[in-house]
Tab-separated table of C-alpha atoms in Angstrom:
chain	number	residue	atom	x	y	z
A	1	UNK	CA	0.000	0.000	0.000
A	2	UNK	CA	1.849	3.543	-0.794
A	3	UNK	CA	2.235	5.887	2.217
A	4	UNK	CA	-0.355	8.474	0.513
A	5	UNK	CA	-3.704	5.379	1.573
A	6	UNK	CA	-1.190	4.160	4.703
A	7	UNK	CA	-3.526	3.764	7.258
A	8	UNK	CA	-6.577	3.627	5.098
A	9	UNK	CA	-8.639	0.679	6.841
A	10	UNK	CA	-8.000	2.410	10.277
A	11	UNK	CA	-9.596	5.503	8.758
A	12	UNK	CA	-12.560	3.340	7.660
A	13	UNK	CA	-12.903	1.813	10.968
A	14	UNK	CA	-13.280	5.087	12.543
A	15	UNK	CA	-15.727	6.453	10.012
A	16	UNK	CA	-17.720	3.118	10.446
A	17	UNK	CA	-17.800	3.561	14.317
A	18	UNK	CA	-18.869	7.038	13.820
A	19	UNK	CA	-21.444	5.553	11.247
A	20	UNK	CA	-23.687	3.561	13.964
A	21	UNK	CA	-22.540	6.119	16.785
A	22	UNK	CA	-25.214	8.455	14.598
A	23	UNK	CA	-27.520	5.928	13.101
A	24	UNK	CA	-28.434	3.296	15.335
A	25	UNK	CA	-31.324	3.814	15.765
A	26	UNK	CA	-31.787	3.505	11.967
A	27	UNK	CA	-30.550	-0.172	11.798
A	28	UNK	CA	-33.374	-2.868	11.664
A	29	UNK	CA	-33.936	-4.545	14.432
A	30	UNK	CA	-34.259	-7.954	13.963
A	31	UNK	CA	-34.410	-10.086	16.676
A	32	UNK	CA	-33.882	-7.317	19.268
A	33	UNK	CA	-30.497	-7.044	18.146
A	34	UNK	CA	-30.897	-3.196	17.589
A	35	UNK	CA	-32.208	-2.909	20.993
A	36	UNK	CA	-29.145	-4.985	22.446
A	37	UNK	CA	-26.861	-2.402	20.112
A	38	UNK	CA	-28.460	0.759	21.473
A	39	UNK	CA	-27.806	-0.570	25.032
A	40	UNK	CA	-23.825	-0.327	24.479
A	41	UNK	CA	-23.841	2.269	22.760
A	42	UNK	CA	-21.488	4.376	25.011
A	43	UNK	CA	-19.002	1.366	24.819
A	44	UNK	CA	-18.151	1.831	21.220
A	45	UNK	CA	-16.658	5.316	22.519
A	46	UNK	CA	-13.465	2.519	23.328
A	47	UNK	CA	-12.921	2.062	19.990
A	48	UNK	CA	-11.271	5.654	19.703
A	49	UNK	CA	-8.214	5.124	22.006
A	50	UNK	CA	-7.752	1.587	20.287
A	51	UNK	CA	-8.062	3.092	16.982
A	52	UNK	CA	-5.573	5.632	18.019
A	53	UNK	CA	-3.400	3.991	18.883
A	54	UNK	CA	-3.245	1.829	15.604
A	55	UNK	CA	-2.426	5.645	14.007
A	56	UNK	CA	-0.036	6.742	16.156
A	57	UNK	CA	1.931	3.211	15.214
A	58	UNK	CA	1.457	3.937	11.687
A	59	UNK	CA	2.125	6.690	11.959
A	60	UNK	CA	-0.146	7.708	9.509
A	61	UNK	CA	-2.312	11.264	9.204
A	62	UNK	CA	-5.236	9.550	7.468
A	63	UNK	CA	-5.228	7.147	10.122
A	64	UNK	CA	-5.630	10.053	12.812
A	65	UNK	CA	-8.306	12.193	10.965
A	66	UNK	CA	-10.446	8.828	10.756
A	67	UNK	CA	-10.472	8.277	14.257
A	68	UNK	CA	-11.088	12.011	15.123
A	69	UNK	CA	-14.707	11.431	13.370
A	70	UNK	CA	-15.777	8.641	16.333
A	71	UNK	CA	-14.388	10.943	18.681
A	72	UNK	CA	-16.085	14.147	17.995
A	73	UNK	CA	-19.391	12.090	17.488
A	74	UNK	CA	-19.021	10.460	21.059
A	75	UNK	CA	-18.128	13.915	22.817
A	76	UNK	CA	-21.422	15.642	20.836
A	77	UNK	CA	-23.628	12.287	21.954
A	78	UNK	CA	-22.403	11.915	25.745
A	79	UNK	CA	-20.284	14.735	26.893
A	80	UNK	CA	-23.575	17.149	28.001
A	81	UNK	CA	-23.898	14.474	30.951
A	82	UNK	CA	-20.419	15.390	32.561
A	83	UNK	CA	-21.684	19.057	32.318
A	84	UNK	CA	-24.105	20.476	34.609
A	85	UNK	CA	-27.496	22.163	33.286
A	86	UNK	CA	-29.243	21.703	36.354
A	87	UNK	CA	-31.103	24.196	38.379
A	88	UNK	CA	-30.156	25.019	41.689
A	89	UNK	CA	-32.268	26.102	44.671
A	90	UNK	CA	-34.690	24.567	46.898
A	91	UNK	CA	-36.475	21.107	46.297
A	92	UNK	CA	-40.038	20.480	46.312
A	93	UNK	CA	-39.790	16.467	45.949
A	94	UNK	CA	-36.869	13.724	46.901
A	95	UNK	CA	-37.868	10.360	44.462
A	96	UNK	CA	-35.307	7.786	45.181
A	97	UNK	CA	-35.987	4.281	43.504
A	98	UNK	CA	-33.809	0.847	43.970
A	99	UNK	CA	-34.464	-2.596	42.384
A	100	UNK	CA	-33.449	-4.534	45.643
A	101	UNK	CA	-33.550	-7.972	44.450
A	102	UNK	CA	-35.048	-10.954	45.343
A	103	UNK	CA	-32.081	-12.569	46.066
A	104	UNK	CA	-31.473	-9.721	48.642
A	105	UNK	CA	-30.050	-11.488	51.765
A	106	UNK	CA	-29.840	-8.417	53.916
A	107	UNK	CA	-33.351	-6.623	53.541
A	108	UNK	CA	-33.113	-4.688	56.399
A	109	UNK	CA	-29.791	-3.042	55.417
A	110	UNK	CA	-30.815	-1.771	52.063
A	111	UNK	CA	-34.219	-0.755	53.964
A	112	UNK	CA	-32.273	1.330	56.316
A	113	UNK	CA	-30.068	2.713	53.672
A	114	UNK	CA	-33.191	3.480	51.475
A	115	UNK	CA	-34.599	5.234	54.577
A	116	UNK	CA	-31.717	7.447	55.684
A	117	UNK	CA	-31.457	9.396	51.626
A	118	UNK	CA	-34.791	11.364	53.141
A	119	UNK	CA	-36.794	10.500	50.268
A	120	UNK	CA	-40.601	12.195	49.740
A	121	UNK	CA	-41.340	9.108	47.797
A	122	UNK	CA	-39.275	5.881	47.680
A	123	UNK	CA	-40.036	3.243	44.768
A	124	UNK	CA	-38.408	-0.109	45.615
A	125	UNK	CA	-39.168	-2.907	42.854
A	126	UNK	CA	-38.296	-6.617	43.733
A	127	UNK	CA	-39.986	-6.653	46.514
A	128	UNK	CA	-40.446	-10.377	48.346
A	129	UNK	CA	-43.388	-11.761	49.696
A	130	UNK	CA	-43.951	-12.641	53.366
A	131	UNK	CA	-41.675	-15.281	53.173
A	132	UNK	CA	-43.753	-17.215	55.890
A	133	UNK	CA	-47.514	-15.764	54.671
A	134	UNK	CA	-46.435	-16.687	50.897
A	135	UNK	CA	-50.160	-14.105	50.409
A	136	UNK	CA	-49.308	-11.736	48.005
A	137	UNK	CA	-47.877	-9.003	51.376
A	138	UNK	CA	-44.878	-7.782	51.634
A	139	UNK	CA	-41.628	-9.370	53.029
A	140	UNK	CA	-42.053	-7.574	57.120
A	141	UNK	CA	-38.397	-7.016	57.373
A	142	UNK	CA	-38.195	-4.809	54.900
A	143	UNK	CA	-41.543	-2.819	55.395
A	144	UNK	CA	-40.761	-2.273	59.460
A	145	UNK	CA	-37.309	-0.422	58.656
A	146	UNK	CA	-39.271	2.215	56.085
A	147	UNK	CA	-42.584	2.333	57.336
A	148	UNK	CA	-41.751	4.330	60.320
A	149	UNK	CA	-40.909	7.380	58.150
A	150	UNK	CA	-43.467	7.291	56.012
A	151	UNK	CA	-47.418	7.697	56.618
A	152	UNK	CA	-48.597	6.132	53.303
A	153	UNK	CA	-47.845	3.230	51.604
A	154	UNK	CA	-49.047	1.198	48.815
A	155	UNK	CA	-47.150	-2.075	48.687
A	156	UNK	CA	-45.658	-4.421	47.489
A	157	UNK	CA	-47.624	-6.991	45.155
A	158	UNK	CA	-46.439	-7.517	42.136
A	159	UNK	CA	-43.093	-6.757	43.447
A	160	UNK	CA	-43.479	-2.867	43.564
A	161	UNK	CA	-44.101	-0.864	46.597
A	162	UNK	CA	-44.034	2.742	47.469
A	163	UNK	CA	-43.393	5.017	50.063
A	164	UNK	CA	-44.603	8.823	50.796
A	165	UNK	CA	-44.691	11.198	52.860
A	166	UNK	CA	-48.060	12.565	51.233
A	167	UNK	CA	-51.630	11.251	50.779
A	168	UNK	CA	-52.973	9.670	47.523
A	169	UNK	CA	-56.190	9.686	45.883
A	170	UNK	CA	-58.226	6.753	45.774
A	171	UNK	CA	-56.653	2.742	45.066
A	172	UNK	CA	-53.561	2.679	43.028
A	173	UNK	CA	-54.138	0.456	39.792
A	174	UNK	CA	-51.634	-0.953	37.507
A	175	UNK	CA	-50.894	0.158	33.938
A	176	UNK	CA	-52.991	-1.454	31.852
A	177	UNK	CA	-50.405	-3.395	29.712
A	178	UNK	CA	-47.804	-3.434	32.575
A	179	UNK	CA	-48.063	-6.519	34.927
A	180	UNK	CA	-45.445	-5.243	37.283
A	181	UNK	CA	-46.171	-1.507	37.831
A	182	UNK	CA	-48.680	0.831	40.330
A	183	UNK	CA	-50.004	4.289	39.219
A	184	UNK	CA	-51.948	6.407	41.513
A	185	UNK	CA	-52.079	10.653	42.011
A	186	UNK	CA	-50.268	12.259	45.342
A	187	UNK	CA	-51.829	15.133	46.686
A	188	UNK	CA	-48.366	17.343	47.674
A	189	UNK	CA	-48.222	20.942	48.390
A	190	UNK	CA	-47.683	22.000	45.544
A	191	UNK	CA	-50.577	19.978	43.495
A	192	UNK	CA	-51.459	16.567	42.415
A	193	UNK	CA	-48.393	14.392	40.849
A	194	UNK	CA	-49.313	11.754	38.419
A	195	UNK	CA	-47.062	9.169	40.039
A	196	UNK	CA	-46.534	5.546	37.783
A	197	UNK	CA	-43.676	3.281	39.759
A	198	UNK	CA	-42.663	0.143	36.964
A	199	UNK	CA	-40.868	-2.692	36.900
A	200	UNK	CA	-41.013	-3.608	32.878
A	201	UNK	CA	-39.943	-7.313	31.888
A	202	UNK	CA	-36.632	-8.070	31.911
A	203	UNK	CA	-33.882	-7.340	28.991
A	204	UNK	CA	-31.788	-10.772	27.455
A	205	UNK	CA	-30.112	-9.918	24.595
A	206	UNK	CA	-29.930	-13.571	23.313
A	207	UNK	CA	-34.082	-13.958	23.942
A	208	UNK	CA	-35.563	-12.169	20.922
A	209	UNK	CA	-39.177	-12.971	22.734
A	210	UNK	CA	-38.175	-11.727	25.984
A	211	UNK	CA	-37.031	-8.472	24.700
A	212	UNK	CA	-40.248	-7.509	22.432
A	213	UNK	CA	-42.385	-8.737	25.590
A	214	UNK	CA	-40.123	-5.223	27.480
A	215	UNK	CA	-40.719	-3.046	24.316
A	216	UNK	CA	-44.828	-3.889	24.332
A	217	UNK	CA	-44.569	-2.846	27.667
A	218	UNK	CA	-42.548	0.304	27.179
A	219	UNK	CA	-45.490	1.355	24.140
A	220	UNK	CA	-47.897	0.490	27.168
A	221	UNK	CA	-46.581	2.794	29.345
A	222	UNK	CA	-45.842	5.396	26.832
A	223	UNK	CA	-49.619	5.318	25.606
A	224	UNK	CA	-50.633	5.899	29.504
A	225	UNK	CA	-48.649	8.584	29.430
A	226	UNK	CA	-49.371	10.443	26.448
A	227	UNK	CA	-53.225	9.772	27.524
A	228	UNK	CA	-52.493	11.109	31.255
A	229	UNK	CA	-53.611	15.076	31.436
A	230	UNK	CA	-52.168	15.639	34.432
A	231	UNK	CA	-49.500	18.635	34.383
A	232	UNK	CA	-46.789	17.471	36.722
A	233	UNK	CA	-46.345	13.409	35.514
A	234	UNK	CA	-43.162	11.208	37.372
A	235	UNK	CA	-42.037	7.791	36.046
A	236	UNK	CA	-39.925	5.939	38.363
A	237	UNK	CA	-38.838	2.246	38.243
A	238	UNK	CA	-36.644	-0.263	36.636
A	239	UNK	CA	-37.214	0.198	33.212
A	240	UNK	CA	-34.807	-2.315	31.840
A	241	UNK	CA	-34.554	-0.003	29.110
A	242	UNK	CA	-31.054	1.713	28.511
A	243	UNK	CA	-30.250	5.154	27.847
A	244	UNK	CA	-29.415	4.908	24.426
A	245	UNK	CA	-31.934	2.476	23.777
A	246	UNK	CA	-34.364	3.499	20.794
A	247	UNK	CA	-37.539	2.306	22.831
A	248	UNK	CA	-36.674	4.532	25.779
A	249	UNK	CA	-37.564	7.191	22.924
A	250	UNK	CA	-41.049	6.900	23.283
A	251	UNK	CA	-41.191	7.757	26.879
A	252	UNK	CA	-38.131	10.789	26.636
A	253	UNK	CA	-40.855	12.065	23.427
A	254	UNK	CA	-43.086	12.901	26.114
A	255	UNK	CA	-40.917	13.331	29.314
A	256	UNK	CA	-37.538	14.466	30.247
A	257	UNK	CA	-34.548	12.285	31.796
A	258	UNK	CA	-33.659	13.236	34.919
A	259	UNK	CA	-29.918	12.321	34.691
A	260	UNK	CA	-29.265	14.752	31.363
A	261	UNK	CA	-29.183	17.522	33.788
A	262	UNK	CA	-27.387	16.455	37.024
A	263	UNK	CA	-23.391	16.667	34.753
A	264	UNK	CA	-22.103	13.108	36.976
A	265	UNK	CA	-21.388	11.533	34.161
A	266	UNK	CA	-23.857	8.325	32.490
A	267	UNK	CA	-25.038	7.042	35.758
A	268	UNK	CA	-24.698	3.370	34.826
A	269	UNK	CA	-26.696	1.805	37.469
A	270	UNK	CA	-26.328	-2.446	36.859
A	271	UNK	CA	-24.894	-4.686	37.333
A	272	UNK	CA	-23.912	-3.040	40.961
A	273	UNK	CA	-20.395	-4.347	41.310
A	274	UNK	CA	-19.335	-2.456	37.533
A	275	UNK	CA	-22.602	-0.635	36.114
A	276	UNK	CA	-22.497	-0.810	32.448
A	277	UNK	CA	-25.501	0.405	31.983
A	278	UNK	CA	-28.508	2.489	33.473
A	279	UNK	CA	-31.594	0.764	33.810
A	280	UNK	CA	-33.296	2.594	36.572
A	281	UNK	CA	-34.725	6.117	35.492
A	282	UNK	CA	-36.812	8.790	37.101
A	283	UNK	CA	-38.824	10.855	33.653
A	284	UNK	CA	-40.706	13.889	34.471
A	285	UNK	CA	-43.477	16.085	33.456
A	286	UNK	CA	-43.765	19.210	35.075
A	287	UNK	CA	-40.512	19.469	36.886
A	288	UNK	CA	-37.663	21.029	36.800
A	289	UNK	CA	-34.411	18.730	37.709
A	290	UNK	CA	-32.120	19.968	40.766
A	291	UNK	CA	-29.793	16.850	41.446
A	292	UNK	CA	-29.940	13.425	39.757
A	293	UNK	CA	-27.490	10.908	41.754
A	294	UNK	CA	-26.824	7.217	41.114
A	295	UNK	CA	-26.026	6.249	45.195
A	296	UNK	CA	-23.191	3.883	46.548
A	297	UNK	CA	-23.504	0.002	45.938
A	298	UNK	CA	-25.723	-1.867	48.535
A	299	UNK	CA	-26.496	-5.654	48.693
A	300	UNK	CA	-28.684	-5.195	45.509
A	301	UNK	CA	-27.315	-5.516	42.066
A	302	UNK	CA	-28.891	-2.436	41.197
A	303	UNK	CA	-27.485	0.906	42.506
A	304	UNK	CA	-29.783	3.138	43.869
A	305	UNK	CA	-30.714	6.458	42.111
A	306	UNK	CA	-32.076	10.022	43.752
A	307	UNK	CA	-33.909	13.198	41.998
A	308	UNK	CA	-34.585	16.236	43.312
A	309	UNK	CA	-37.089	18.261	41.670
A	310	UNK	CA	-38.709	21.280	42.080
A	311	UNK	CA	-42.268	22.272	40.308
A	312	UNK	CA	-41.425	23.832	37.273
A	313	UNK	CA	-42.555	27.795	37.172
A	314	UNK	CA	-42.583	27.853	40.921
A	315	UNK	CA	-40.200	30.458	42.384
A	316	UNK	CA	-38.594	29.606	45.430
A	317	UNK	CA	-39.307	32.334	48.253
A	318	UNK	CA	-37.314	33.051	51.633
A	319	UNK	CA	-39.004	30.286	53.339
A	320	UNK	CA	-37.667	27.752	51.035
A	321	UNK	CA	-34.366	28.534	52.083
């Protein structure tokens, strides 16, 4: 190869990479394998350093300007979350939301660690059963450590439970279309909050059936949504829908991602040990975002997440501070 095209394939790699950094979304997706792409999306951004190193090595300028594509892309995609658009005063609301897993052998810790962030409402998904009861109530040593701080409660069957420190209206119900969630409406001080807490079935890459059973349930939710006329709407749960992914789009159409705003970075939340990915999301309506935080590992293999929010339009006054 003459030293003019040295470097050529390199070049082509990094256009390529830049390629389905943009477009995605636009592949097909067969067999959930678009879905499964989306969801590592931020991982191609390792490709660059590889890449540049193979130009360095060659020593080649084509080589370089190839891999500067990819790199420019990635920065334009993901560098707004490492920089803070917040807002910054008071809060109205705390939401906090964990998957705590069923194979959770220390309830009572991640109950008490739940407890102490000071959430107004706490979502907790994988909830167990009375382990003794085996009736559809939930697991005691986990209610006893959060119910204390919290005067309502709707638990905890199928799976999702949640805690507040303010009154709802009527029963909750689940989403039509979503076995494993609760909606009901809070009555706070500053107004009703449309308030749907989800678990949505599970994510396997290699189970094609598996993941269109999640995305029927995301176009569930998203339809309850878009037909919901309440003004101030929060989503909170275990989505097992990444960031990137191209079905989260229908819910981020009609509601905003906390975690855009809070500049900490992509807020990978599973697996807990080495998140790769964020699965757990708090989506608003009505809101503006103050602090989005994925919290410290606990005996889940989800990491916890926190949002602040404040009702958007209100203006804090000397009392809030």
């Amino acid at each position: 190869m003459s030293t003019r095209f040295r470097g050529g394939l390199t070049a082509a790699a990094g256009a390529l990479t830049a390629l389905v950094l943009v477009g995605h979304r636009l592949l097909p997706n067969w067999r959930g394998m678009g879905n499964t792409l989306d969801s590592g999306l931020p991982w191609l951004g390792l490709a660059v350093p590889l890449l540049a190193l193979v130009a360095f090595a060659r020593r080649s300028w084509l080589a370089l300007a190839g891999v500067m594509v990819p790199a420019v892309m990635w920065a334009m995609m993901f560098g707004p979350a490492f920089v803070r658009t917040a807002a910054t005063g008071p809060r109205d609301l705390r939401v906090v939301h964990q998957n705590v897993s069923y194979a959770n052998d220390d309830l009572a810790a991640t109950a008490r660690a739940l407890r102490a962030t000071g959430a107004d409402i706490l979502v907790a998904v994988e909830v167990s059963d009375d382990p003794v009861l085996e009736n559809g109530t939930m697991d005691p040593v986990f209610a006893r450590e959060i119910d204390p701080g919290y005067p309502y409660r709707f638990p905890g069957n199928p799976g999702v439970a949640v805690w507040s420190r303010y009154p709802f209206d009527g029963l909750p119900r689940p989403v039509p279309g979503v076995p494993r969630s609760q909606h009901a409406v809070l009555r706070t001080p500053q107004g009703e909050v449309s308030l749907y807490a989800v678990h949505l079935a599970s994510f396997r890459p290699a189970q094609p059936s598996v993941i269109a059973n999640r995305n029927a349930e995301v176009k569930a939710l998203a339809r309850a949504v878009q037909e919901d006329p309440s003004p101030r709407i929060i989503v909170v749960g275990d989505l097992n829908t990444a960031t990137t992914d191209r079905e989260l789009g229908r819910l981020t159409a009609l509601l905003s991602p906390v975690s855009e705003k809070a500049g900490t970075g992509l807020q990978f939340t599973w697996p807990a040990v080495l998140p790769a990915v964020r699965l757990d999301h708090v989506l608003t309506r009505g809101f503006t975002t103050l602090d989005s935080r994925v919290l410290p590992m606990s005996i889940s293999d989800h990491r916890a997440i926190l949002a602040d929010l404040r009702v958007s339009g209100r203006r804090a006054s000397r009392r809030d501070g």
